[in-house]
Coordinates of C-alpha atoms in Angstrom, one line a residue:
Chain A
M1465 CA 43.2 -80.6 -25.4
K1466 CA 46.6 -80.5 -27.0
R1467 CA 48.3 -80.0 -23.8
L1468 CA 46.9 -83.1 -22.3
L1469 CA 48.0 -85.1 -25.3
Y1470 CA 51.4 -83.5 -25.1
I1471 CA 51.6 -84.3 -21.5
G1472 CA 50.5 -87.8 -22.0
L1473 CA 53.1 -88.4 -24.7
I1474 CA 55.9 -86.9 -22.7
W1475 CA 55.0 -89.0 -19.8
F1476 CA 54.7 -92.1 -21.8
L1477 CA 58.3 -91.5 -23.0
S1478 CA 59.7 -90.6 -19.7
P1479 CA 61.8 -93.1 -17.6
A1480 CA 59.2 -92.9 -14.9
F1481 CA 56.8 -94.7 -17.1
A1482 CA 59.0 -97.7 -17.2
W1483 CA 58.6 -98.4 -13.6
A1484 CA 55.4 -96.6 -12.7
Q1485 CA 52.3 -98.6 -12.5
A1486 CA 50.3 -95.6 -13.6
D1487 CA 48.1 -97.1 -16.2
S1488 CA 45.3 -95.1 -14.5
L1489 CA 46.4 -91.8 -15.9
N1490 CA 46.3 -93.1 -19.5
K1491 CA 43.0 -94.7 -18.9
A1492 CA 41.7 -91.4 -17.5
I1493 CA 42.8 -89.6 -20.6
D1494 CA 41.1 -92.2 -22.8
Y1495 CA 37.9 -92.1 -20.8
Y1496 CA 37.9 -88.4 -20.7
E1497 CA 38.3 -88.2 -24.5
S1498 CA 35.5 -90.7 -25.0
R1499 CA 33.4 -88.6 -22.5
D1500 CA 33.0 -91.5 -20.1
L1501 CA 33.3 -89.3 -17.1
V1502 CA 32.3 -91.9 -14.5
K1503 CA 35.2 -94.1 -15.5
A1504 CA 37.5 -91.2 -16.1
R1505 CA 36.8 -90.1 -12.6
S1506 CA 37.7 -93.6 -11.2
A1507 CA 40.8 -93.7 -13.2
I1508 CA 42.0 -90.2 -12.2
D1509 CA 41.2 -91.0 -8.6
A1510 CA 43.5 -94.0 -8.8
A1511 CA 46.2 -91.9 -10.6
S1512 CA 46.0 -89.2 -8.0
K1513 CA 46.7 -91.6 -5.3
H1514 CA 49.4 -93.7 -7.0
P1515 CA 52.9 -92.7 -5.9
S1516 CA 54.2 -92.6 -9.4
T1517 CA 51.6 -90.2 -10.6
S1518 CA 50.3 -88.4 -7.6
N1519 CA 52.9 -85.6 -7.8
L1520 CA 52.7 -85.0 -11.5
P1521 CA 51.2 -81.7 -12.5
N1522 CA 49.5 -83.4 -15.5
T1523 CA 47.7 -85.8 -13.2
W1524 CA 46.1 -82.8 -11.4
Y1525 CA 45.6 -80.9 -14.6
L1526 CA 43.6 -83.8 -16.0
R1527 CA 41.8 -84.4 -12.7
G1528 CA 40.7 -80.8 -12.7
F1529 CA 39.1 -81.1 -16.1
I1530 CA 37.5 -84.5 -15.4
Y1531 CA 35.9 -83.2 -12.2
K1532 CA 34.9 -80.0 -13.8
E1533 CA 33.1 -81.9 -16.6
Y1534 CA 31.7 -84.3 -14.1
F1535 CA 30.3 -81.4 -12.1
K1536 CA 28.7 -79.9 -15.3
H1537 CA 27.1 -83.2 -16.3
Y1538 CA 26.1 -84.7 -13.1
E1539 CA 26.1 -82.2 -10.3
A1540 CA 25.4 -78.8 -11.8
S1541 CA 22.1 -78.7 -9.9
N1542 CA 23.8 -79.6 -6.6
P1543 CA 25.0 -76.4 -5.0
K1544 CA 27.2 -78.4 -2.7
S1545 CA 28.7 -80.4 -5.5
P1546 CA 31.7 -82.5 -4.3
A1547 CA 32.9 -82.7 -7.9
R1548 CA 33.3 -78.9 -8.2
E1549 CA 35.3 -78.9 -5.0
E1550 CA 37.5 -81.6 -6.4
A1551 CA 38.0 -79.7 -9.6
V1552 CA 39.0 -76.5 -7.9
A1553 CA 41.3 -78.4 -5.5
A1554 CA 42.9 -80.1 -8.5
F1555 CA 43.6 -76.8 -10.3
V1556 CA 45.0 -75.4 -7.1
K1557 CA 47.4 -78.3 -6.9
V1558 CA 48.4 -77.7 -10.5
G1559 CA 49.4 -74.2 -9.5
E1560 CA 51.4 -75.6 -6.5
L1561 CA 53.2 -78.0 -8.7
D1562 CA 53.8 -75.3 -11.3
P1563 CA 55.0 -72.5 -9.1
G1564 CA 55.9 -70.3 -12.1
K1565 CA 52.4 -70.9 -13.4
S1566 CA 53.8 -71.0 -16.9
E1567 CA 53.7 -74.6 -18.1
F1568 CA 50.7 -76.4 -16.7
F1569 CA 48.8 -73.5 -15.2
D1570 CA 47.7 -72.3 -18.6
D1571 CA 44.8 -70.4 -20.0
N1572 CA 42.6 -73.5 -19.9
V1573 CA 43.1 -73.8 -16.2
R1574 CA 42.5 -70.1 -15.7
Q1575 CA 39.3 -70.2 -17.7
S1576 CA 38.1 -73.3 -15.9
L1577 CA 38.8 -71.7 -12.5
K1578 CA 36.8 -68.6 -13.6
Y1579 CA 34.0 -70.9 -14.8
L1580 CA 33.9 -72.7 -11.5
G1581 CA 34.2 -69.5 -9.5
S1582 CA 31.2 -68.1 -11.4
T1583 CA 29.1 -71.1 -10.5
Y1584 CA 30.0 -70.5 -6.8
Y1585 CA 29.0 -66.9 -7.1
N1586 CA 25.8 -67.6 -9.0
T1587 CA 24.6 -70.3 -6.6
S1588 CA 25.5 -68.3 -3.5
S1589 CA 22.1 -66.6 -3.5
D1590 CA 20.5 -70.0 -3.0
F1591 CA 21.8 -69.6 0.5
F1592 CA 20.4 -66.2 1.4
T1593 CA 18.4 -68.0 4.0
A1594 CA 18.2 -68.0 7.8
D1595 CA 20.4 -71.1 8.0
G1596 CA 22.4 -70.7 4.9
Y1597 CA 24.0 -67.3 4.9
K1598 CA 27.3 -68.6 6.2
T1599 CA 27.4 -70.9 3.2
A1600 CA 26.6 -68.0 0.9
I1601 CA 29.7 -66.2 2.3
E1602 CA 31.7 -69.4 1.9
F1603 CA 30.7 -69.6 -1.7
F1604 CA 31.5 -66.0 -2.3
E1605 CA 35.0 -66.5 -0.8
K1606 CA 35.4 -69.6 -3.1
Y1607 CA 34.4 -67.5 -6.1
K1608 CA 37.0 -64.9 -5.1
K1609 CA 39.7 -67.5 -4.5
C1610 CA 39.0 -69.1 -8.0
Y1611 CA 39.2 -65.7 -9.7
L1612 CA 42.3 -64.6 -7.9
L1613 CA 44.0 -67.9 -8.7
A1614 CA 43.1 -67.3 -12.3
N1615 CA 44.2 -63.7 -12.2
P1616 CA 46.0 -62.3 -9.2
D1617 CA 45.1 -58.8 -10.4
F1618 CA 41.4 -59.5 -10.4
N1619 CA 39.4 -56.6 -9.0
W1620 CA 37.0 -58.4 -6.6
K1621 CA 35.7 -55.3 -4.9
P1622 CA 32.7 -54.6 -7.2
S1623 CA 31.4 -58.1 -6.7
H1624 CA 32.1 -57.9 -3.0
I1625 CA 30.0 -54.8 -2.8
E1626 CA 27.2 -56.3 -4.8
F1627 CA 27.3 -59.6 -2.9
Y1628 CA 27.2 -58.1 0.5
L1629 CA 24.5 -55.6 -0.4
S1630 CA 22.4 -58.4 -1.8
L1631 CA 23.1 -60.7 1.2
G1632 CA 22.3 -57.8 3.6
T1633 CA 18.9 -57.3 1.8
G1634 CA 18.3 -61.1 2.0
M1635 CA 19.0 -61.1 5.7
E1636 CA 16.9 -58.0 6.3
N1637 CA 14.0 -59.7 4.5
I1638 CA 14.2 -62.5 7.1
Y1639 CA 14.5 -60.1 10.0
V1640 CA 11.5 -57.9 9.0
T1641 CA 9.2 -60.9 8.7
N1642 CA 9.2 -61.1 12.4
R1643 CA 11.3 -58.4 14.1
K1644 CA 11.0 -60.0 17.5
V1645 CA 11.7 -63.6 16.7
N1646 CA 14.3 -62.8 14.1
L1647 CA 16.0 -60.1 16.0
P1648 CA 19.5 -61.7 15.7
Y1649 CA 19.2 -61.1 11.9
M1650 CA 19.1 -57.4 12.4
E1651 CA 22.8 -57.4 13.5
I1652 CA 23.6 -60.0 10.9
T1653 CA 22.1 -57.7 8.3
A1654 CA 24.1 -54.8 9.7
G1655 CA 27.2 -56.9 9.5
M1656 CA 26.7 -57.5 5.8
Y1657 CA 26.3 -53.8 5.1
K1658 CA 29.4 -53.0 7.2
K1659 CA 31.3 -55.5 5.0
V1660 CA 30.4 -53.3 2.1
L1661 CA 31.9 -50.3 3.9
E1662 CA 35.1 -52.2 4.5
V1663 CA 35.9 -51.9 0.9
D1664 CA 33.9 -48.9 -0.1
T1665 CA 33.8 -46.3 2.7
N1666 CA 31.6 -44.0 0.6
N1667 CA 28.9 -46.5 -0.3
I1668 CA 25.7 -44.5 0.0
T1669 CA 23.5 -47.6 -0.3
A1670 CA 25.2 -49.3 2.6
Y1671 CA 25.0 -46.2 4.8
Y1672 CA 21.3 -45.6 3.9
N1673 CA 20.4 -49.3 4.5
L1674 CA 22.2 -49.2 7.9
C1675 CA 20.4 -46.1 8.9
M1676 CA 17.0 -47.5 7.8
L1677 CA 17.7 -50.8 9.6
Y1678 CA 18.2 -49.1 12.9
Y1679 CA 15.7 -46.4 12.5
N1680 CA 12.9 -48.8 11.5
H1681 CA 13.8 -51.0 14.5
G1682 CA 13.4 -48.0 16.8
V1683 CA 10.1 -47.2 15.2
S1684 CA 9.0 -50.8 15.5
I1685 CA 9.7 -50.7 19.3
I1686 CA 7.3 -47.7 19.6
N1687 CA 4.8 -49.2 17.2
D1688 CA 4.8 -52.5 19.1
M1689 CA 4.3 -50.7 22.4
S1690 CA 1.0 -51.8 23.9
D1691 CA -1.7 -49.1 24.2
E1692 CA -2.0 -50.3 27.8
T1693 CA 1.6 -49.7 28.6
D1694 CA 1.8 -48.3 32.1
I1695 CA 3.3 -44.9 32.5
L1696 CA 6.1 -46.4 34.5
D1697 CA 7.3 -48.4 31.5
I1698 CA 7.0 -45.7 28.8
D1699 CA 10.3 -44.2 29.6
K1700 CA 12.1 -47.6 29.3
I1701 CA 10.5 -48.1 25.9
Q1702 CA 11.5 -44.7 24.8
E1703 CA 15.0 -45.3 26.0
R1704 CA 15.2 -48.6 23.9
A1705 CA 13.9 -46.9 20.8
L1706 CA 16.1 -43.9 21.2
E1707 CA 19.2 -46.1 21.3
F1708 CA 18.3 -47.2 17.8
F1709 CA 17.5 -43.7 16.5
K1710 CA 20.9 -42.6 17.8
T1711 CA 22.6 -45.5 16.1
A1712 CA 20.8 -44.7 12.9
L1713 CA 21.6 -41.0 12.9
P1714 CA 25.4 -41.1 12.0
Y1715 CA 24.7 -43.4 9.0
A1716 CA 21.9 -41.1 7.8
L1717 CA 24.2 -38.1 8.2
K1718 CA 27.0 -39.8 6.3
A1719 CA 24.6 -40.8 3.4
Y1720 CA 23.4 -37.2 3.5
S1721 CA 26.9 -35.8 3.2
L1722 CA 27.6 -38.1 0.2
N1723 CA 24.5 -36.9 -1.6
P1724 CA 22.4 -34.1 0.0
K1725 CA 19.9 -34.3 -2.8
R1726 CA 18.9 -37.9 -2.4
R1727 CA 15.2 -37.9 -1.4
E1728 CA 15.2 -41.2 0.4
T1729 CA 18.0 -40.1 2.6
L1730 CA 16.3 -36.8 3.4
V1731 CA 13.1 -38.6 4.3
A1732 CA 15.0 -40.9 6.6
L1733 CA 17.0 -38.1 8.2
S1734 CA 13.9 -36.1 8.8
G1735 CA 12.2 -39.1 10.4
I1736 CA 15.1 -39.8 12.7
Y1737 CA 15.3 -36.2 13.9
F1738 CA 11.5 -36.2 14.4
S1739 CA 11.5 -39.4 16.4
M1740 CA 14.3 -38.0 18.5
H1741 CA 12.1 -34.9 19.2
E1742 CA 14.6 -32.8 17.3
E1743 CA 11.7 -31.1 15.6
E1744 CA 13.5 -28.0 14.3
K1745 CA 16.2 -30.1 12.6
S1746 CA 13.4 -32.3 11.2
A1747 CA 11.7 -29.3 9.8
I1748 CA 14.9 -28.0 8.1
I1749 CA 15.2 -31.4 6.3
Q1750 CA 11.5 -31.3 5.4
A1751 CA 12.1 -27.9 3.8
E1752 CA 14.9 -29.4 1.8
I1753 CA 12.6 -32.2 0.6
K1754 CA 10.0 -29.6 -0.4
A1755 CA 12.7 -27.7 -2.3
L1756 CA 13.8 -30.9 -4.0
D1757 CA 10.2 -31.6 -5.0
G1758 CA 9.9 -28.1 -6.4
K1759 CA 7.2 -27.0 -3.9
Chain B
M1287 CA 41.3 -84.6 -27.3
K1288 CA 41.2 -81.9 -29.8
K1289 CA 39.6 -79.2 -27.7
L1290 CA 38.5 -78.5 -24.2
W1291 CA 35.0 -79.3 -23.5
S1292 CA 33.1 -76.1 -23.4
V1293 CA 35.2 -73.9 -21.2
I1294 CA 32.6 -71.1 -21.3
L1295 CA 32.5 -68.5 -18.6
L1296 CA 29.2 -68.1 -16.9
S1297 CA 28.2 -64.5 -16.4
L1298 CA 27.9 -63.5 -12.8
S1299 CA 24.2 -63.1 -12.6
L1300 CA 22.3 -64.6 -9.8
V1301 CA 23.5 -62.2 -7.2
S1302 CA 22.2 -59.3 -9.1
A1303 CA 21.5 -55.7 -8.4
D1304 CA 17.8 -56.4 -8.3
L1305 CA 18.3 -58.2 -5.1
V1306 CA 19.5 -55.0 -3.5
K1307 CA 16.6 -53.1 -2.1
F1308 CA 16.3 -49.9 -0.2
A1309 CA 14.4 -50.3 3.0
A1310 CA 11.4 -48.1 3.2
P1311 CA 10.8 -46.2 6.4
L1312 CA 8.1 -47.6 8.6
T1313 CA 5.2 -45.3 8.6
A1314 CA 4.5 -44.2 12.1
D1315 CA 4.3 -41.0 14.0
T1316 CA 6.2 -42.4 17.0
N1317 CA 5.7 -39.1 19.0
T1318 CA 2.0 -39.2 18.6
K1319 CA 1.8 -42.8 19.8
I1320 CA 3.9 -41.9 22.9
K1321 CA 1.7 -38.9 23.7
A1322 CA -1.5 -41.0 23.2
V1323 CA -0.2 -43.6 25.7
F1324 CA 0.7 -40.8 28.1
L1325 CA -2.8 -39.3 27.8
Y1326 CA -4.4 -42.7 28.3
N1327 CA -2.3 -43.1 31.5
F1328 CA -3.4 -39.6 32.7
T1329 CA -7.0 -40.8 32.6
K1330 CA -6.0 -43.6 35.0
Y1331 CA -3.8 -41.7 37.4
V1332 CA -6.0 -38.7 37.8
E1333 CA -9.3 -38.9 39.7
W1334 CA -12.3 -36.8 38.6
P1335 CA -15.1 -35.9 40.9
Q1336 CA -18.0 -38.3 41.2
A1337 CA -20.2 -36.2 38.9
Y1338 CA -17.8 -36.8 36.0
K1339 CA -17.9 -40.6 36.3
S1340 CA -20.8 -41.2 34.1
G1341 CA -21.4 -40.7 30.4
N1342 CA -18.6 -40.6 27.9
F1343 CA -15.1 -39.7 28.9
V1344 CA -14.5 -36.7 26.7
I1345 CA -11.0 -35.7 25.5
G1346 CA -10.9 -32.4 23.7
V1347 CA -8.1 -31.4 21.3
V1348 CA -7.7 -27.7 20.5
G1349 CA -5.9 -26.6 17.3
D1350 CA -4.6 -29.9 15.9
E1351 CA -7.1 -31.8 13.9
S1352 CA -4.6 -34.5 12.7
F1353 CA -3.7 -35.2 16.3
S1354 CA -7.3 -35.4 17.2
K1355 CA -7.8 -38.0 14.4
E1356 CA -4.9 -40.0 15.7
L1357 CA -6.3 -39.9 19.2
D1358 CA -9.7 -41.0 17.9
L1359 CA -8.0 -44.1 16.3
F1360 CA -6.1 -44.8 19.5
F1361 CA -9.0 -44.4 22.0
N1362 CA -11.7 -46.1 20.0
P1363 CA -13.1 -48.4 21.3
K1364 CA -11.3 -48.1 24.7
S1365 CA -13.1 -47.2 27.9
I1366 CA -12.3 -46.3 31.4
G1367 CA -14.5 -48.1 33.8
S1368 CA -18.0 -47.8 32.3
Q1369 CA -17.1 -44.7 30.4
R1370 CA -16.3 -44.9 26.7
F1371 CA -13.8 -42.4 25.3
E1372 CA -14.9 -39.7 23.0
I1373 CA -12.5 -37.4 21.1
K1374 CA -13.7 -33.9 20.2
S1375 CA -11.8 -31.5 18.1
F1376 CA -12.0 -27.7 18.5
N1377 CA -10.6 -25.0 16.3
R1378 CA -11.5 -22.1 18.5
A1379 CA -11.7 -21.6 22.3
S1380 CA -15.3 -20.5 22.0
D1381 CA -16.2 -23.8 20.5
I1382 CA -15.0 -25.8 23.5
S1383 CA -17.7 -27.9 25.1
P1384 CA -17.3 -29.8 28.4
C1385 CA -14.3 -32.2 28.5
H1386 CA -12.7 -34.3 31.1
M1387 CA -9.3 -33.6 29.6
I1388 CA -8.3 -31.0 27.0
Y1389 CA -5.1 -31.1 25.0
V1390 CA -4.0 -27.6 23.8
S1391 CA -1.7 -27.9 20.8
P1392 CA 1.6 -25.9 20.8
Q1393 CA 0.3 -23.7 18.0
F1394 CA -2.8 -22.8 20.0
S1395 CA -0.9 -22.2 23.3
G1396 CA -1.0 -18.5 22.8
N1397 CA -4.8 -18.8 23.4
L1398 CA -4.4 -20.8 26.6
N1399 CA -6.1 -18.1 28.6
D1400 CA -9.2 -18.3 26.4
V1401 CA -9.3 -22.0 26.9
L1402 CA -8.9 -21.6 30.7
A1403 CA -11.7 -19.1 30.7
K1404 CA -13.9 -21.5 28.8
I1405 CA -13.4 -24.4 31.2
K1406 CA -13.7 -22.3 34.3
G1407 CA -15.6 -24.0 37.1
K1408 CA -15.3 -27.4 35.4
S1409 CA -13.1 -30.4 36.3
T1410 CA -11.0 -30.4 33.2
L1411 CA -7.4 -31.6 33.1
V1412 CA -5.5 -29.2 30.9
V1413 CA -2.6 -30.7 29.0
T1414 CA -0.3 -28.5 26.9
E1415 CA 2.9 -28.9 25.0
K1416 CA 4.9 -25.7 25.1
P1417 CA 7.6 -24.5 27.5
G1418 CA 6.2 -22.4 30.4
M1419 CA 2.6 -23.5 30.0
A1420 CA 2.5 -25.4 33.4
R1421 CA 3.2 -22.0 35.0
Q1422 CA 0.5 -20.4 33.0
G1423 CA -2.4 -22.6 34.0
A1424 CA -1.9 -26.0 32.5
A1425 CA -1.9 -29.0 34.9
I1426 CA 0.3 -31.1 32.7
N1427 CA 2.8 -29.9 30.0
F1428 CA 4.5 -32.2 27.7
T1429 CA 8.2 -31.5 27.4
V1430 CA 11.3 -33.2 25.8
I1431 CA 14.3 -34.0 27.9
E1432 CA 17.3 -35.8 26.4
N1433 CA 15.3 -36.7 23.3
K1434 CA 12.6 -38.3 25.3
Q1435 CA 9.0 -37.3 25.9
K1436 CA 8.4 -36.3 29.5
F1437 CA 5.8 -34.2 31.3
E1438 CA 5.7 -31.4 33.8
L1439 CA 3.0 -31.4 36.5
N1440 CA 1.7 -28.4 38.3
K1441 CA -0.3 -30.1 41.0
A1442 CA -2.0 -26.9 42.1
N1443 CA -3.4 -26.3 38.6
A1444 CA -5.0 -29.8 38.8
E1445 CA -6.3 -29.4 42.3
K1446 CA -8.0 -26.1 41.6
Y1447 CA -10.2 -28.0 39.1
D1448 CA -11.0 -30.6 41.8
L1449 CA -8.8 -33.2 40.2
K1450 CA -6.7 -35.6 42.4
V1451 CA -3.4 -36.6 41.0
S1452 CA -2.0 -40.0 42.1
S1453 CA 1.3 -40.2 43.8
S1454 CA 2.6 -42.5 41.0
L1455 CA 2.0 -39.7 38.5
T1456 CA 3.5 -37.1 40.8
N1457 CA 6.6 -39.2 41.3
L1458 CA 7.2 -39.5 37.6
A1459 CA 6.5 -35.9 36.7
I1460 CA 8.8 -32.9 36.6
L1461 CA 7.1 -30.9 39.3
V1462 CA 6.4 -27.2 38.5
E1463 CA 4.9 -24.7 40.9

């Protein structure tokens, strides 16, 4: 870490060193070099708070690396690692103290930010749970922030699409385990797929998944209807199911317009029309499926 | 401090494409389920003569074997009062045996007169599913209004078979004369 050494030397020679009681920064460098990360952390904490060193970019530069290494060695299995947060915050501070991002905010910082960002991305799926999905989103945003800090031109859209499609699938898995109890997760799922469409208005997977989400919910309303349902209530149940079939239809039509030869979409569209008693339209789509299958 | 400790980029891997799944359509013929529930209700809201209140309660299906099989699944092992339901499937009008209720499929509607001739003199509730059938002899005709399953009722076509339709059913029906 030539830069750290260089920074250290410059700082030792600077007038500030004469009056600063900033022994901690030197100790932090020594501990870091000798890989005593626990002591390096204590020393850099002290340096980060000391008035003579707290506004020096090199303090935060070193702090970022110490905490990054601390995270790797002691908290890598902790998805909510405080050390990782500290490392990112330190590198952010380096950027603030080096507005031109030319002297201190170097390739090592950029690479470290990408590394830390990747760990956020990769652990986000640990939170594809009923209680954790907001944390997953938070982690994705942290990943994006890290990468954008490292490279303002970073194209985050492909990972955004992949992340929200995956999270949507995760939330849908929760919802389908018990459609009644987990009903709120249906709209949460839809929200995830709609996030995909925010950046990719022609994402056929998102349209298809949205159509299936609503269509299947409508079907489940009918499926769950008791055989003993009184004739007075049949209409209300049909009304509820129809609402979801109608919601599903535009998504199916959009997916169809994007690829009229995609079998899954044709099956879904035919099913929606059939459930809406639009049997002629359903039959037309069925014919397209048969043509596709070469029958 | 000769080099940075292992600044190695992790690949973005955990949130991977294999987590993205296509939802499969739920397998269900929603329309059949709705019609089955309607038919079940018709057995409750129509009263048959005393002579028809013993033995199995027979529901005939003409011209739609798959619907007949679905009804069999739905009605087995249900009963109305002491009468167990029995589903019978017919492919020709001449095959029709005595039924409490007979469903004539849309594709068989052209032969409605043959069906009516076969059940003449018996208390059979005739249910069809094609526009105009309630004016051509059916007591109940399934229809679709605003994407929902509804039914038309021709009360006279029920009464001429000595069937009494409850006011609840009458109130829900689209009345046809």
